[in-house]
């Protein structure tokens, strides 16, 4: 089935309305601005790799002493954002004794080159900016940090695999595995990819390779699937984790449970493979919303911890960030943080297995009313209003939705980590897509979305059963006493491209020799 471009464009326009005005990037090179009595800002043309020019700015500590070197932090901008993105945070870092260089990533706004999507040229730009900063600013070559949000986070992680001078990284709302982010379950994340593609065209110059990949991806050209996967792997820090570990930079990762562009699972899996100093933070929200207020200069615990991380590993301050539990998470339905020694301990209270005993038969090609919501909007409502996407579970049309429910719980269930679905599927066609949703169902039958994930198959034999193991997107959610959990499966969701031929049907069964179930990880009560 072809994607719905109007959905992606609508999502883009909502994101673009956040303030990407062209005049913001048009600062003259080497212009000086005294932002306050404590730090100085200069705009510069910075030589990037391959002879291009990157538009950037530099903050230096006020009253920098001649001959003294200060730790350096480099901040590549997010996708579609100009060089002033980090002004507020860069000033605060400079006020505390850092040289901070931020630059517009290549291909966007007034920086040269084309959008390479964290390709080799982008990684070489990071090293070129570091070289330039060491040559022109009072920066210490032995104390270099890197950080950013979203695209800047992905570039930062990749650069830490290639430049051993980088000693500390803060990667917020980024990706470690690009394929698992926008092609999880072998399913194209339509709204995410469409928004990124449209934003790239509005704010920059996509290179021919990106245009080809995006066209193949959104056009469901499966004959080019392996080439797309290889392209994504080259841009995934998870595929370069051995080099990252060998270089030994201290890595802090932060993301939101409801990130509809880079879901949290891939960050958690990457975190577990790291052997150096590391920290993982998950909070409620969507893509980049957890750190957004900090970009405006407002109090923000994500950025507070980022500063602490840089202070510990670039300044050597004993501020306690390295003695805290490495995994820090906040539930979507409570306020305080929970600390864990590693990711696998998040569901340390054991696993509850809910049987999917009854066979369910659904027709494809229809949205049952169960879905993952709208890019950005749904998870932001969940973050600030505790209002995730909902569905009336009793009213879902059983012809188009398979439904299984647990008994009512006598006490609260605190879901933590990654919910897994195991089932057996029998299709009537060789290709197909389904989406699994876990709901918290109240006494009136209204289900609040806990998590979801898509699954696509190709080349199966019609009428022949096959097993499926599907990880839903990781979360932290408290199910109140008196509620129940429900698993719903249907075949259409606006977030994803579906591959169900017309008239396709799917049967979900639970063979005696291989029972179907939902595995729910819980926090200790």
Short mmCIF file of C-alpha atoms in Angstrom, two decimals:
data_model
loop_
_atom_site.label_atom_id
_atom_site.label_comp_id
_atom_site.label_asym_id
_atom_site.label_seq_id
_atom_site.Cartn_x
_atom_site.Cartn_y
_atom_site.Cartn_z
CA UNK A 1 0.00 0.00 0.00
CA UNK A 2 1.31 3.46 -0.88
CA UNK A 3 2.12 5.99 1.88
CA UNK A 4 -0.16 8.92 2.65
CA UNK A 5 2.03 11.99 1.90
CA UNK A 6 -0.50 14.45 3.31
CA UNK A 7 -0.04 12.97 6.78
CA UNK A 8 3.71 13.37 6.65
CA UNK A 9 3.52 16.91 5.30
CA UNK A 10 1.03 17.91 7.98
CA UNK A 11 3.38 16.58 10.64
CA UNK A 12 6.24 18.49 9.06
CA UNK A 13 4.34 21.78 8.98
CA UNK A 14 3.56 21.40 12.67
CA UNK A 15 7.25 20.84 13.40
CA UNK A 16 8.42 23.61 11.10
CA UNK A 17 6.13 26.03 12.90
CA UNK A 18 8.36 25.73 15.95
CA UNK A 19 10.46 28.59 14.65
CA UNK A 20 12.82 27.68 11.82
CA UNK A 21 12.98 31.18 10.36
CA UNK A 22 15.65 31.67 7.68
CA UNK A 23 16.89 34.99 9.08
CA UNK A 24 18.01 33.19 12.23
CA UNK A 25 20.97 31.64 10.42
CA UNK A 26 22.20 34.76 8.66
CA UNK A 27 24.81 35.92 11.13
CA UNK A 28 27.86 37.57 9.64
CA UNK A 29 31.15 35.70 10.11
CA UNK A 30 33.36 36.83 13.00
CA UNK A 31 30.64 39.08 14.43
CA UNK A 32 31.02 39.59 18.16
CA UNK A 33 28.15 39.83 20.63
CA UNK A 34 28.49 40.39 24.35
CA UNK A 35 25.51 38.39 25.61
CA UNK A 36 26.13 39.36 29.23
CA UNK A 37 29.00 40.17 31.56
CA UNK A 38 30.09 36.59 31.77
CA UNK A 39 30.61 35.16 28.28
CA UNK A 40 31.32 36.27 24.74
CA UNK A 41 29.72 35.02 21.51
CA UNK A 42 31.30 35.18 18.07
CA UNK A 43 29.85 33.97 14.76
CA UNK A 44 32.32 32.33 12.41
CA UNK A 45 32.72 30.63 9.05
CA UNK A 46 34.34 27.32 9.97
CA UNK A 47 36.14 25.16 7.39
CA UNK A 48 34.50 21.74 7.17
CA UNK A 49 35.75 18.62 5.47
CA UNK A 50 36.07 18.55 1.69
CA UNK A 51 36.50 22.32 1.43
CA UNK A 52 32.97 23.38 2.44
CA UNK A 53 32.16 26.16 4.91
CA UNK A 54 30.10 25.52 8.04
CA UNK A 55 28.24 28.36 9.73
CA UNK A 56 29.03 28.33 13.41
CA UNK A 57 29.36 30.27 16.61
CA UNK A 58 31.79 30.22 19.49
CA UNK A 59 31.30 31.04 23.15
CA UNK A 60 34.40 31.66 25.26
CA UNK A 61 34.52 32.19 29.02
CA UNK A 62 34.53 35.82 30.10
CA UNK A 63 37.93 37.07 31.11
CA UNK A 64 39.72 34.12 29.57
CA UNK A 65 43.28 34.30 30.84
CA UNK A 66 46.03 34.55 28.22
CA UNK A 67 47.77 31.23 27.76
CA UNK A 68 45.14 29.28 29.70
CA UNK A 69 43.32 26.41 27.98
CA UNK A 70 39.70 25.54 28.63
CA UNK A 71 37.79 22.32 27.95
CA UNK A 72 36.09 22.32 24.53
CA UNK A 73 32.53 21.23 23.73
CA UNK A 74 31.35 20.90 20.11
CA UNK A 75 27.61 20.87 19.36
CA UNK A 76 26.41 19.86 15.84
CA UNK A 77 22.88 21.09 15.18
CA UNK A 78 19.74 18.99 14.92
CA UNK A 79 18.10 18.09 11.60
CA UNK A 80 16.75 21.27 10.03
CA UNK A 81 17.98 23.60 12.79
CA UNK A 82 20.30 26.61 12.36
CA UNK A 83 23.42 27.42 14.33
CA UNK A 84 21.63 29.31 17.10
CA UNK A 85 19.88 26.16 18.34
CA UNK A 86 22.16 25.75 21.37
CA UNK A 87 22.72 29.45 22.20
CA UNK A 88 21.19 29.23 25.69
CA UNK A 89 22.99 26.05 26.70
CA UNK A 90 26.27 27.12 25.08
CA UNK A 91 26.25 30.35 27.05
CA UNK A 92 25.64 28.50 30.31
CA UNK A 93 28.47 26.11 29.54
CA UNK A 94 30.80 29.00 28.69
CA UNK A 95 29.80 30.73 31.92
CA UNK A 96 31.02 27.65 33.77
CA UNK A 97 34.39 27.59 32.01
CA UNK A 98 34.04 25.92 28.61
CA UNK A 99 34.86 26.95 25.08
CA UNK A 100 31.72 25.97 23.14
CA UNK A 101 31.50 25.68 19.36
CA UNK A 102 28.16 25.07 17.68
CA UNK A 103 27.70 24.74 13.94
CA UNK A 104 24.94 24.15 11.40
CA UNK A 105 25.33 20.62 10.08
CA UNK A 106 26.35 20.39 6.45
CA UNK A 107 23.64 20.74 3.84
CA UNK A 108 21.32 22.77 6.08
CA UNK A 109 20.62 26.52 5.97
CA UNK A 110 23.77 28.50 5.11
CA UNK A 111 26.32 25.73 5.73
CA UNK A 112 27.86 24.31 2.59
CA UNK A 113 27.57 20.86 1.09
CA UNK A 114 24.56 18.58 0.87
CA UNK A 115 22.68 16.59 3.49
CA UNK A 116 24.58 13.33 3.94
CA UNK A 117 22.51 11.99 6.88
CA UNK A 118 25.39 11.45 9.30
CA UNK A 119 27.57 10.02 6.56
CA UNK A 120 31.38 10.00 6.44
CA UNK A 121 31.51 13.69 5.46
CA UNK A 122 29.48 14.67 8.54
CA UNK A 123 31.80 12.69 10.80
CA UNK A 124 34.83 14.29 9.13
CA UNK A 125 33.22 17.70 9.76
CA UNK A 126 33.33 17.05 13.50
CA UNK A 127 37.08 16.44 13.41
CA UNK A 128 37.57 19.49 11.18
CA UNK A 129 35.65 21.69 13.62
CA UNK A 130 37.72 20.35 16.51
CA UNK A 131 40.93 21.10 14.56
CA UNK A 132 39.72 24.63 13.86
CA UNK A 133 38.71 25.24 17.47
CA UNK A 134 42.07 24.06 18.79
CA UNK A 135 43.82 26.40 16.36
CA UNK A 136 41.69 29.51 16.94
CA UNK A 137 40.27 29.32 20.48
CA UNK A 138 41.79 28.74 23.94
CA UNK A 139 40.70 25.08 23.83
CA UNK A 140 42.46 22.22 25.58
CA UNK A 141 43.23 19.29 23.19
CA UNK A 142 43.09 16.84 26.10
CA UNK A 143 39.57 17.80 27.21
CA UNK A 144 37.15 17.62 24.29
CA UNK A 145 33.44 16.88 24.55
CA UNK A 146 30.72 16.45 21.96
CA UNK A 147 26.97 16.65 22.25
CA UNK A 148 23.68 17.41 20.61
CA UNK A 149 20.00 16.73 20.19
CA UNK A 150 18.52 14.36 17.59
CA UNK A 151 20.69 14.60 14.46
CA UNK A 152 23.43 16.20 16.53
CA UNK A 153 23.24 13.26 18.92
CA UNK A 154 23.57 10.70 16.15
CA UNK A 155 26.54 12.51 14.63
CA UNK A 156 28.16 12.80 18.07
CA UNK A 157 27.94 9.06 18.76
CA UNK A 158 29.36 8.19 15.35
CA UNK A 159 32.17 10.73 15.71
CA UNK A 160 33.19 9.16 19.03
CA UNK A 161 34.02 6.00 17.08
CA UNK A 162 36.34 7.87 14.71
CA UNK A 163 38.07 10.62 16.71
CA UNK A 164 39.83 9.38 19.87
CA UNK A 165 40.31 12.97 21.07
CA UNK A 166 36.65 13.01 22.13
CA UNK A 167 36.50 12.22 25.85
CA UNK A 168 32.81 12.78 26.68
CA UNK A 169 29.55 12.67 24.69
CA UNK A 170 26.00 13.71 25.56
CA UNK A 171 23.55 12.31 22.98
CA UNK A 172 19.93 13.40 23.54
CA UNK A 173 16.93 12.09 21.58
CA UNK A 174 19.24 10.45 19.07
CA UNK A 175 19.70 7.10 17.46
CA UNK A 176 22.23 4.34 17.79
CA UNK A 177 20.55 2.05 15.25
CA UNK A 178 18.97 3.92 12.34
CA UNK A 179 17.34 0.80 10.87
CA UNK A 180 15.74 -0.23 14.15
CA UNK A 181 14.53 3.35 14.59
CA UNK A 182 12.56 3.94 11.39
CA UNK A 183 12.30 0.39 10.01
CA UNK A 184 11.59 -1.66 13.10
CA UNK A 185 9.70 -4.88 12.52
CA UNK A 186 10.65 -4.50 8.84
CA UNK A 187 8.01 -1.77 8.66
CA UNK A 188 8.53 1.77 7.35
CA UNK A 189 7.73 4.40 9.95
CA UNK A 190 5.82 6.61 7.54
CA UNK A 191 5.25 9.78 9.53
CA UNK A 192 8.80 9.83 10.94
CA UNK A 193 10.54 9.32 7.59
CA UNK A 194 8.12 11.62 5.77
CA UNK A 195 8.65 14.43 8.28
CA UNK A 196 12.44 14.12 8.13
CA UNK A 197 12.43 14.08 4.34
CA UNK A 198 10.14 17.09 4.04
CA UNK A 199 12.07 19.05 6.68
CA UNK A 200 15.29 18.32 4.83
CA UNK A 201 13.86 19.76 1.62
CA UNK A 202 12.52 22.86 3.37
CA UNK A 203 15.64 23.74 5.35
CA UNK A 204 18.48 22.25 3.33
CA UNK A 205 19.77 20.45 0.27
CA UNK A 206 19.37 16.66 0.35
CA UNK A 207 22.13 14.89 -1.54
CA UNK A 208 21.31 12.48 -4.38
CA UNK A 209 22.00 9.42 -2.21
CA UNK A 210 19.53 10.58 0.46
CA UNK A 211 16.91 11.36 -2.18
CA UNK A 212 17.33 7.90 -3.69
CA UNK A 213 17.15 6.15 -0.32
CA UNK A 214 14.13 8.13 0.83
CA UNK A 215 12.31 7.53 -2.44
CA UNK A 216 12.97 3.80 -2.28
CA UNK A 217 11.99 3.68 1.39
CA UNK A 218 8.69 5.53 1.14
CA UNK A 219 7.94 3.87 -2.21
CA UNK A 220 8.32 0.38 -0.68
CA UNK A 221 10.89 -0.71 -3.28
CA UNK A 222 11.77 -4.02 -1.70
CA UNK A 223 14.20 -4.87 -4.48
CA UNK A 224 16.45 -2.17 -2.96
CA UNK A 225 15.83 -3.17 0.66
CA UNK A 226 19.32 -4.56 1.30
CA UNK A 227 20.96 -1.43 -0.09
CA UNK A 228 18.79 0.70 2.22
CA UNK A 229 19.76 -1.44 5.21
CA UNK A 230 23.46 -1.20 4.40
CA UNK A 231 23.12 2.58 4.04
CA UNK A 232 21.53 2.74 7.48
CA UNK A 233 24.11 0.50 9.10
CA UNK A 234 26.92 2.80 8.01
CA UNK A 235 25.09 5.55 9.91
CA UNK A 236 24.48 3.54 13.08
CA UNK A 237 26.75 3.79 16.11
CA UNK A 238 25.54 0.34 17.17
CA UNK A 239 27.50 -1.11 14.24
CA UNK A 240 30.63 0.69 15.43
CA UNK A 241 30.35 -0.04 19.15
CA UNK A 242 33.71 -1.84 19.26
CA UNK A 243 35.50 1.28 18.03
CA UNK A 244 33.55 3.44 20.46
CA UNK A 245 34.52 1.18 23.34
CA UNK A 246 38.16 1.15 22.22
CA UNK A 247 38.28 4.96 22.21
CA UNK A 248 36.75 5.00 25.70
CA UNK A 249 34.69 8.20 25.66
CA UNK A 250 32.20 8.62 28.51
CA UNK A 251 28.73 8.43 26.94
CA UNK A 252 25.47 9.82 28.31
CA UNK A 253 22.31 8.86 26.39
CA UNK A 254 18.89 10.43 26.92
CA UNK A 255 15.57 9.78 25.24
CA UNK A 256 11.80 9.82 25.74
CA UNK A 257 9.54 6.79 26.06
CA UNK A 258 7.23 8.06 23.35
CA UNK A 259 9.86 9.14 20.81
CA UNK A 260 8.07 8.59 17.49
CA UNK A 261 11.24 9.12 15.43
CA UNK A 262 13.88 7.24 17.43
CA UNK A 263 12.06 4.80 19.78
CA UNK A 264 13.89 3.97 23.03
CA UNK A 265 14.59 0.25 22.48
CA UNK A 266 17.57 0.82 20.23
CA UNK A 267 19.23 3.19 22.73
CA UNK A 268 18.80 0.69 25.56
CA UNK A 269 20.30 -2.15 23.53
CA UNK A 270 23.24 0.03 22.51
CA UNK A 271 23.79 1.16 26.11
CA UNK A 272 24.16 -2.44 27.28
CA UNK A 273 27.02 -2.99 24.80
CA UNK A 274 29.06 -0.03 26.03
CA UNK A 275 32.02 -0.83 28.29
CA UNK A 276 33.21 2.66 29.24
CA UNK A 277 31.62 5.22 31.58
CA UNK A 278 27.96 5.46 30.60
CA UNK A 279 24.57 6.76 31.65
CA UNK A 280 21.07 6.17 30.24
CA UNK A 281 18.06 8.42 30.98
CA UNK A 282 14.48 7.82 29.84
CA UNK A 283 11.62 10.24 30.52
CA UNK A 284 8.05 10.78 29.33
CA UNK A 285 7.58 12.70 26.10
CA UNK A 286 8.27 12.55 22.38
CA UNK A 287 11.20 13.39 20.18
CA UNK A 288 13.35 16.14 21.76
CA UNK A 289 10.54 17.30 24.08
CA UNK A 290 12.38 16.27 27.27
CA UNK A 291 15.20 18.71 26.57
CA UNK A 292 13.24 21.38 24.68
CA UNK A 293 12.77 23.83 27.56
CA UNK A 294 16.50 23.73 28.21
CA UNK A 295 17.15 24.93 24.65
CA UNK A 296 15.10 28.00 25.60
CA UNK A 297 17.28 28.59 28.65
CA UNK A 298 14.69 27.38 31.16
CA UNK A 299 15.45 24.97 34.03
CA UNK A 300 15.66 21.44 32.67
CA UNK A 301 16.93 18.34 34.42
CA UNK A 302 18.10 16.72 31.16
CA UNK A 303 20.51 19.58 30.54
CA UNK A 304 21.43 19.82 34.20
CA UNK A 305 22.65 16.23 34.06
CA UNK A 306 24.36 16.89 30.73
CA UNK A 307 26.37 19.68 32.36
CA UNK A 308 27.20 17.42 35.28
CA UNK A 309 28.40 14.76 32.83
CA UNK A 310 30.71 17.17 31.03
CA UNK A 311 31.95 18.59 34.36
CA UNK A 312 32.85 15.11 35.59
CA UNK A 313 34.62 13.85 32.48
CA UNK A 314 36.13 17.05 31.07
CA UNK A 315 36.88 18.96 34.28
CA UNK A 316 37.34 16.04 36.63
CA UNK A 317 34.81 17.37 39.14
CA UNK A 318 33.63 14.87 41.75
CA UNK A 319 29.96 15.82 41.45
CA UNK A 320 28.53 12.34 42.01
CA UNK A 321 27.12 11.75 38.54
CA UNK A 322 29.40 8.73 38.10
CA UNK A 323 28.37 7.19 41.43
CA UNK A 324 24.63 7.33 40.75
CA UNK A 325 22.83 4.35 39.23
CA UNK A 326 23.77 4.37 35.52
CA UNK A 327 20.17 3.91 34.37
CA UNK A 328 17.75 6.66 35.44
CA UNK A 329 14.12 6.48 34.36
CA UNK A 330 10.91 8.32 35.08
CA UNK A 331 7.54 6.59 34.73
CA UNK A 332 4.96 8.11 32.42
CA UNK A 333 2.50 8.24 35.31
CA UNK A 334 4.67 9.39 38.23
CA UNK A 335 7.20 12.13 38.95
CA UNK A 336 10.25 10.67 40.69
CA UNK A 337 13.27 8.98 39.14
CA UNK A 338 14.13 5.32 39.56
CA UNK A 339 17.74 4.19 39.42
CA UNK A 340 18.99 0.81 38.15
CA UNK A 341 22.49 -0.66 37.78
CA UNK A 342 21.82 -1.65 34.14
CA UNK A 343 19.00 -1.94 31.62
CA UNK A 344 18.23 -5.59 32.26
CA UNK A 345 17.47 -4.71 35.89
CA UNK A 346 14.67 -2.32 34.94
CA UNK A 347 12.14 -5.15 34.92
CA UNK A 348 13.68 -6.69 38.04
CA UNK A 349 10.32 -7.50 39.64
CA UNK A 350 9.82 -10.47 37.37
CA UNK A 351 7.76 -11.09 34.28
CA UNK A 352 4.03 -11.61 34.05
CA UNK A 353 3.00 -13.84 31.17
CA UNK A 354 -0.49 -13.27 29.79
CA UNK A 355 -1.74 -16.16 27.63
CA UNK A 356 -3.21 -15.47 24.20
CA UNK A 357 -5.19 -18.68 24.22
CA UNK A 358 -8.10 -17.89 21.92
CA UNK A 359 -7.62 -18.01 18.17
CA UNK A 360 -8.45 -14.66 16.52
CA UNK A 361 -9.17 -13.97 12.86
CA UNK A 362 -8.98 -10.48 11.34
CA UNK A 363 -9.50 -8.90 7.95
CA UNK A 364 -6.76 -6.56 6.76
CA UNK A 365 -6.89 -3.13 5.09
CA UNK A 366 -9.01 -1.41 7.76
CA UNK A 367 -8.06 0.75 10.74
CA UNK A 368 -9.96 -0.68 13.70
CA UNK A 369 -9.60 2.51 15.74
CA UNK A 370 -6.63 1.22 17.70
CA UNK A 371 -3.52 3.14 16.65
CA UNK A 372 -0.33 4.70 17.94
CA UNK A 373 -1.49 8.29 17.55
CA UNK A 374 0.06 11.18 15.65
CA UNK A 375 3.74 12.01 15.35
CA UNK A 376 4.81 14.38 18.16
CA UNK A 377 1.28 15.38 19.19
CA UNK A 378 0.16 12.18 20.94
CA UNK A 379 3.25 11.67 23.10
CA UNK A 380 3.40 15.38 23.97
CA UNK A 381 -0.18 15.13 25.25
CA UNK A 382 0.88 12.07 27.22
CA UNK A 383 3.88 13.93 28.64
CA UNK A 384 2.10 17.10 29.76
CA UNK A 385 -1.55 16.06 30.18
CA UNK A 386 -1.21 12.33 30.94
CA UNK A 387 -3.46 11.78 27.91
CA UNK A 388 -2.06 9.02 25.67
CA UNK A 389 -3.98 7.72 22.63
CA UNK A 390 -7.15 5.89 23.71
CA UNK A 391 -9.59 3.36 22.30
CA UNK A 392 -12.84 1.85 23.57
CA UNK A 393 -11.77 -1.77 23.79
CA UNK A 394 -15.31 -3.28 23.90
CA UNK A 395 -16.31 -1.30 20.80
CA UNK A 396 -13.34 -2.26 18.62
CA UNK A 397 -14.73 -4.11 15.56
CA UNK A 398 -13.68 -7.72 16.01
CA UNK A 399 -13.64 -8.29 12.26
CA UNK A 400 -10.62 -5.96 12.05
CA UNK A 401 -9.04 -6.23 15.52
CA UNK A 402 -7.92 -9.20 17.60
CA UNK A 403 -8.34 -8.57 21.34
CA UNK A 404 -7.12 -10.42 24.42
CA UNK A 405 -7.54 -9.12 27.99
CA UNK A 406 -6.10 -9.98 31.38
CA UNK A 407 -8.22 -10.33 34.52
CA UNK A 408 -8.69 -7.16 36.58
CA UNK A 409 -5.71 -6.48 38.82
CA UNK A 410 -6.25 -6.25 42.55
CA UNK A 411 -3.11 -4.14 42.95
CA UNK A 412 -1.07 -1.79 40.82
CA UNK A 413 1.15 -3.21 38.10
CA UNK A 414 4.27 -1.19 37.33
CA UNK A 415 5.30 -2.07 33.79
CA UNK A 416 9.02 -1.45 33.21
CA UNK A 417 11.08 -2.21 30.13
CA UNK A 418 10.22 -4.07 26.95
CA UNK A 419 6.95 -5.96 26.53
CA UNK A 420 7.27 -8.95 24.20
CA UNK A 421 4.61 -10.67 22.13
CA UNK A 422 4.94 -14.27 20.95
CA UNK A 423 2.29 -15.61 18.62
CA UNK A 424 1.60 -17.79 15.58
CA UNK A 425 0.31 -16.16 12.41
CA UNK A 426 -1.41 -17.77 9.43
CA UNK A 427 -1.82 -15.41 6.43
CA UNK A 428 -3.98 -15.80 3.36
CA UNK A 429 -1.43 -13.79 1.33
CA UNK A 430 2.34 -13.91 1.12
CA UNK A 431 2.86 -10.36 2.38
CA UNK A 432 1.31 -8.50 5.27
CA UNK A 433 1.60 -6.07 8.16
CA UNK A 434 0.08 -6.02 11.61
CA UNK A 435 0.51 -3.72 14.61
CA UNK A 436 0.35 -4.87 18.23
CA UNK A 437 -0.86 -2.49 20.96
CA UNK A 438 -0.83 -2.88 24.73
CA UNK A 439 -3.58 -0.95 26.53
CA UNK A 440 -4.33 -0.09 30.15
CA UNK A 441 -8.09 -0.68 30.31
CA UNK A 442 -10.20 1.06 32.95
CA UNK A 443 -13.55 -0.04 34.44
CA UNK A 444 -15.51 1.59 31.59
CA UNK A 445 -13.52 -0.20 28.92
CA UNK A 446 -11.48 2.82 27.79
CA UNK A 447 -7.96 1.74 26.98
CA UNK A 448 -4.95 4.05 27.34
CA UNK A 449 -2.04 3.13 25.09
CA UNK A 450 0.92 1.69 26.96
CA UNK A 451 3.04 0.68 23.98
CA UNK A 452 2.91 -0.58 20.40
CA UNK A 453 5.08 -1.87 17.56
CA UNK A 454 4.59 -2.92 13.92
CA UNK A 455 5.54 -6.16 12.17
CA UNK A 456 5.76 -6.82 8.42
CA UNK A 457 6.43 -10.07 6.56
CA UNK A 458 7.13 -10.81 2.91
CA UNK A 459 7.33 -13.98 0.85
CA UNK A 460 5.41 -16.28 3.20
CA UNK A 461 3.39 -19.24 1.93
CA UNK A 462 -0.35 -18.47 2.08
CA UNK A 463 -2.13 -20.75 4.53
CA UNK A 464 1.09 -21.82 6.25
CA UNK A 465 1.63 -20.75 9.87
CA UNK A 466 4.79 -19.13 11.20
CA UNK A 467 5.92 -17.90 14.62
CA UNK A 468 6.45 -14.24 15.49
CA UNK A 469 8.41 -12.67 18.34
CA UNK A 470 7.79 -8.93 18.53
CA UNK A 471 9.24 -6.44 21.02
CA UNK A 472 6.99 -3.48 21.71
CA UNK A 473 8.60 -0.09 22.30
CA UNK A 474 10.08 0.10 25.79
CA UNK A 475 8.18 2.04 28.42
CA UNK A 476 7.57 2.70 32.12
CA UNK A 477 3.87 2.76 32.93
CA UNK A 478 1.85 2.19 36.12
CA UNK A 479 -1.41 0.27 35.66
CA UNK A 480 -3.81 1.20 38.50
CA UNK A 481 -5.52 -1.38 40.69
CA UNK A 482 -8.90 -2.34 39.25
CA UNK A 483 -7.66 -2.03 35.68
CA UNK A 484 -6.57 -4.73 33.25
CA UNK A 485 -4.15 -5.05 30.37
CA UNK A 486 -5.34 -5.72 26.83
CA UNK A 487 -3.41 -6.73 23.74
CA UNK A 488 -4.96 -5.53 20.50
CA UNK A 489 -3.73 -6.43 17.02
CA UNK A 490 -4.91 -4.82 13.80
CA UNK A 491 -3.44 -4.18 10.35
CA UNK A 492 -3.53 -0.41 9.69
CA UNK A 493 -1.93 2.48 11.59
CA UNK A 494 -1.26 6.02 10.28
CA UNK A 495 2.24 5.93 11.76
CA UNK A 496 3.37 3.12 9.48
CA UNK A 497 3.27 1.91 5.88
CA UNK A 498 1.30 -1.35 5.68
CA UNK A 499 1.79 -4.14 3.15
CA UNK A 500 -1.50 -6.01 3.22
CA UNK A 501 -2.84 -7.00 -0.21
CA UNK A 502 -6.51 -6.32 -0.86
CA UNK A 503 -8.70 -8.94 0.77
CA UNK A 504 -5.93 -10.31 2.99
CA UNK A 505 -6.79 -12.03 6.26
CA UNK A 506 -4.65 -12.97 9.27
CA UNK A 507 -5.28 -15.63 11.88
CA UNK A 508 -3.53 -15.48 15.27
CA UNK A 509 -3.49 -18.83 17.04
CA UNK A 510 -1.92 -20.52 20.04
CA UNK A 511 -0.77 -24.05 19.20
CA UNK A 512 -0.55 -26.47 22.09
CA UNK A 513 3.12 -27.11 21.33
CA UNK A 514 3.95 -23.39 21.07
CA UNK A 515 1.49 -21.29 23.13
CA UNK A 516 1.08 -17.59 22.36
CA UNK A 517 1.58 -15.03 25.11
CA UNK A 518 2.45 -11.47 26.10
CA UNK A 519 5.45 -11.14 28.41
CA UNK A 520 5.17 -8.03 30.64
CA UNK A 521 8.26 -6.99 32.70
CA UNK A 522 7.41 -5.51 36.10
CA UNK A 523 9.16 -3.43 38.72
CA UNK A 524 9.47 -4.91 42.18
CA UNK A 525 6.38 -4.04 44.21
#
